[in-house]
GROMACS .gro file of C-alpha atoms in nm:
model
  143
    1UNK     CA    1   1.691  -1.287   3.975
    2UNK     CA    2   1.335  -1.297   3.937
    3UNK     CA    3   1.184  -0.947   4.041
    4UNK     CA    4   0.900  -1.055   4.260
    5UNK     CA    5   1.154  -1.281   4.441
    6UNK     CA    6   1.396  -0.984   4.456
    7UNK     CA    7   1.099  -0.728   4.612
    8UNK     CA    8   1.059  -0.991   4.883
    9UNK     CA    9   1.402  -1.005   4.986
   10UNK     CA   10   1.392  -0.648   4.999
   11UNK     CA   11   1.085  -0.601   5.200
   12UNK     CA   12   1.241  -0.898   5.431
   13UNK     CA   13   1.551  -0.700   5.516
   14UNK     CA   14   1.305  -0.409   5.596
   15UNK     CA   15   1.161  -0.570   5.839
   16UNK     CA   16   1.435  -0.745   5.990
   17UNK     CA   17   1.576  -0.361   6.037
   18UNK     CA   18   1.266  -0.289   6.140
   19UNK     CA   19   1.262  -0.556   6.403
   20UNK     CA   20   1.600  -0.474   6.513
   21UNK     CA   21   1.516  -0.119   6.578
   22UNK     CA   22   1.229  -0.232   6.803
   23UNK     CA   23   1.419  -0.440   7.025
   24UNK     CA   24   1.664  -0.145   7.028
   25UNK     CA   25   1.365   0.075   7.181
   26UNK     CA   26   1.313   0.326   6.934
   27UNK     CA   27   1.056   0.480   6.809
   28UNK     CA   28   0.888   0.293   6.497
   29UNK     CA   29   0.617   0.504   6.279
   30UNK     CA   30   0.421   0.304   6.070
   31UNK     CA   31   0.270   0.604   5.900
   32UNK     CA   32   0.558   0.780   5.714
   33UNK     CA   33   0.692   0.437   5.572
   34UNK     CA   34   0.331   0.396   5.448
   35UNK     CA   35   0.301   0.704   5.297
   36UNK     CA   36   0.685   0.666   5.121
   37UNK     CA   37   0.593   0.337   4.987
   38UNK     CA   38   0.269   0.474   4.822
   39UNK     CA   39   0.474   0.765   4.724
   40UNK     CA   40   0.733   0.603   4.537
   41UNK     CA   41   0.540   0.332   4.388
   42UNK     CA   42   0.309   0.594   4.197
   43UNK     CA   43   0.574   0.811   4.097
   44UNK     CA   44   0.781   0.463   3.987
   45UNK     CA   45   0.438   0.362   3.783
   46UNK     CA   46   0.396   0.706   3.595
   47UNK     CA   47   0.722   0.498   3.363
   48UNK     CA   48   0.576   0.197   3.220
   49UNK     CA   49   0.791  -0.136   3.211
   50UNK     CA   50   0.689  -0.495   3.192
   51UNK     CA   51   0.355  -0.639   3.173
   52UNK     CA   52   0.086  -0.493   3.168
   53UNK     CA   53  -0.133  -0.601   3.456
   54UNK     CA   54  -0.442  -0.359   3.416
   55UNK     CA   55  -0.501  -0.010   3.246
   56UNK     CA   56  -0.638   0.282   3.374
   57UNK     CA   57  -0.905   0.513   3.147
   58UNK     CA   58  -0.728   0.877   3.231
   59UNK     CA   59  -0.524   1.004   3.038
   60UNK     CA   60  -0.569   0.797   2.745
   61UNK     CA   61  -0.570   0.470   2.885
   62UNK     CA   62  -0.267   0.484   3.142
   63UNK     CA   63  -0.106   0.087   3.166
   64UNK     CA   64   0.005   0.002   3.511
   65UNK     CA   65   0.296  -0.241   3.453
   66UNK     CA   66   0.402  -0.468   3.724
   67UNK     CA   67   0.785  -0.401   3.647
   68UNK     CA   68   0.705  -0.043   3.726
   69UNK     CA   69   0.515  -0.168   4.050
   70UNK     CA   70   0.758  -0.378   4.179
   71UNK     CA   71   1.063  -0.152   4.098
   72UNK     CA   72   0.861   0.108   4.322
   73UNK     CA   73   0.852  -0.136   4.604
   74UNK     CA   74   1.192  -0.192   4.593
   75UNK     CA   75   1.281   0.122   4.617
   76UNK     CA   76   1.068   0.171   4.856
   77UNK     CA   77   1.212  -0.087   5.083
   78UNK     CA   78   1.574   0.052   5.039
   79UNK     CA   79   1.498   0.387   5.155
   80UNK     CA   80   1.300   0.279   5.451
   81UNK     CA   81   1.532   0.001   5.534
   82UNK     CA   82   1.803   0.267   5.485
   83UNK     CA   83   1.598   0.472   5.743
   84UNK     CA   84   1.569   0.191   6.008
   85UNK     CA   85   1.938   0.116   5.976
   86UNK     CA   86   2.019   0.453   6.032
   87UNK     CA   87   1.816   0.472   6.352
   88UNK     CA   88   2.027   0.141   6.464
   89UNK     CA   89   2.315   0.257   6.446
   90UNK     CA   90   2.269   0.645   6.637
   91UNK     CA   91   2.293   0.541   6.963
   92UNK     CA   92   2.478   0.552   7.243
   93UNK     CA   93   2.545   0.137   7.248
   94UNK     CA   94   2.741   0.148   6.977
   95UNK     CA   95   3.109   0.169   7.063
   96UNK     CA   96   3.348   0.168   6.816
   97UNK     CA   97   3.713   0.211   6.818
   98UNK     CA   98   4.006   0.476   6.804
   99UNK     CA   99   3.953   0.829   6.887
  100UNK     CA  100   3.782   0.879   6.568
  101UNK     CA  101   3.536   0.641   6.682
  102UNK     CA  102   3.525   0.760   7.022
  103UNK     CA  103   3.436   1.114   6.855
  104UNK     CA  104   3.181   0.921   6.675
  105UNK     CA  105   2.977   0.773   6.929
  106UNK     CA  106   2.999   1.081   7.158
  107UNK     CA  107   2.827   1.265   6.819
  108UNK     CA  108   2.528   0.971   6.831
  109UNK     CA  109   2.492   0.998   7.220
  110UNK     CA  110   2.450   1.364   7.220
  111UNK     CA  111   2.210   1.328   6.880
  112UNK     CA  112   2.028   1.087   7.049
  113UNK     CA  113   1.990   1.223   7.401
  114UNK     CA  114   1.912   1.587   7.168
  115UNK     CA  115   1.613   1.415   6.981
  116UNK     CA  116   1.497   1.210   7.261
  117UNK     CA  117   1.258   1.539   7.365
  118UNK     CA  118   1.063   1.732   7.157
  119UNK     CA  119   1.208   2.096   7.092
  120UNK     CA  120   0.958   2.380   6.984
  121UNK     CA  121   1.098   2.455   6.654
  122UNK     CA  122   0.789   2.654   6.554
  123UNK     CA  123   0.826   2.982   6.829
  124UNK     CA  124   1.043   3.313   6.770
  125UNK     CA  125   1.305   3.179   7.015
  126UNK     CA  126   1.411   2.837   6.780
  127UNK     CA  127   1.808   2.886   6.885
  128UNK     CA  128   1.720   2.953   7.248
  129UNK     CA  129   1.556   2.665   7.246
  130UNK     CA  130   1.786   2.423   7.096
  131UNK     CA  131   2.027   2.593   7.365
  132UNK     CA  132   1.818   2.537   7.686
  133UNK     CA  133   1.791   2.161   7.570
  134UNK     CA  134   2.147   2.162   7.523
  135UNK     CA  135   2.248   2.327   7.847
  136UNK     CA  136   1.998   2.007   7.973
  137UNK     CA  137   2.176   1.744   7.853
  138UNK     CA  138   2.513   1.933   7.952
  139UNK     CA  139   2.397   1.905   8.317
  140UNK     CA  140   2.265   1.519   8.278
  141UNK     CA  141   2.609   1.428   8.208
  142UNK     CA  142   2.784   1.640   8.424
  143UNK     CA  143   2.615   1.717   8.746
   0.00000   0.00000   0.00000
């Protein structure tokens, strides 16, 4: 499959996810999937492959190749499409079945309803913290 055609797919799917998660209500940051796509599309160019499309005069004359580009996008794309996915699916919607699955979804609802406030992770008292907002959502569901 052509690789250009193959980025777009990829960057479609992202945003479907990405879409998805928005009608689910949660929280979308623009920022860090920015700053991951820059990320891994420089580190992907520092390996030449392909064509070259232009050169750069450091280092001797360092190629930018738009295999490497385009491989960095894709990866890109996977890893934040990998992130949206994940957000998806922890929630407390999702039911599946058996006790396994039961055990499941009670792990997502209480990881949800855990990251849906912000804990102070940064003061002496971290694990007295975590506790109090624990002992919060204990009473929510059983008052």
């Amino acid at each position: 499959m052509n690789e250009i055609l193959k980025t777009i797919i990829f960057w479609s799917i992202t945003v479907c996810l990405a879409a998805a998660s928005f009608i689910m209500r949660k929280k979308i940051k623009v920022i860090p999937v920015v700053v991951v796509t820059l990320s891994i599309t420089l580190i992907t160019l520092l390996i030449p492959n392909g064509k070259v499309l232009f050169r750069i005069n450091f280092l001797n004359s360092f190629p930018i190749t738009q295999g490497a580009f385009l491989k960095g996008l894709q990866k890109s794309a996977v890893l934040s499409g990998t992130v949206f996915l994940s957000r998806i699916f922890i929630s407390k919607k999702i039911l599946l079945p058996g006790t396994i699955g039961a055990l499941i979804s009670k792990t997502f609802f209480y990881f949800e309803k855990l990251t849906e406030k912000k804990i102070d992770l940064k003061s002496k008292n971290i694990l007295k913290n975590i506790d109090a907002r624990l002992c919060e959502i204990w009473n929510e569901e059983f008052a």
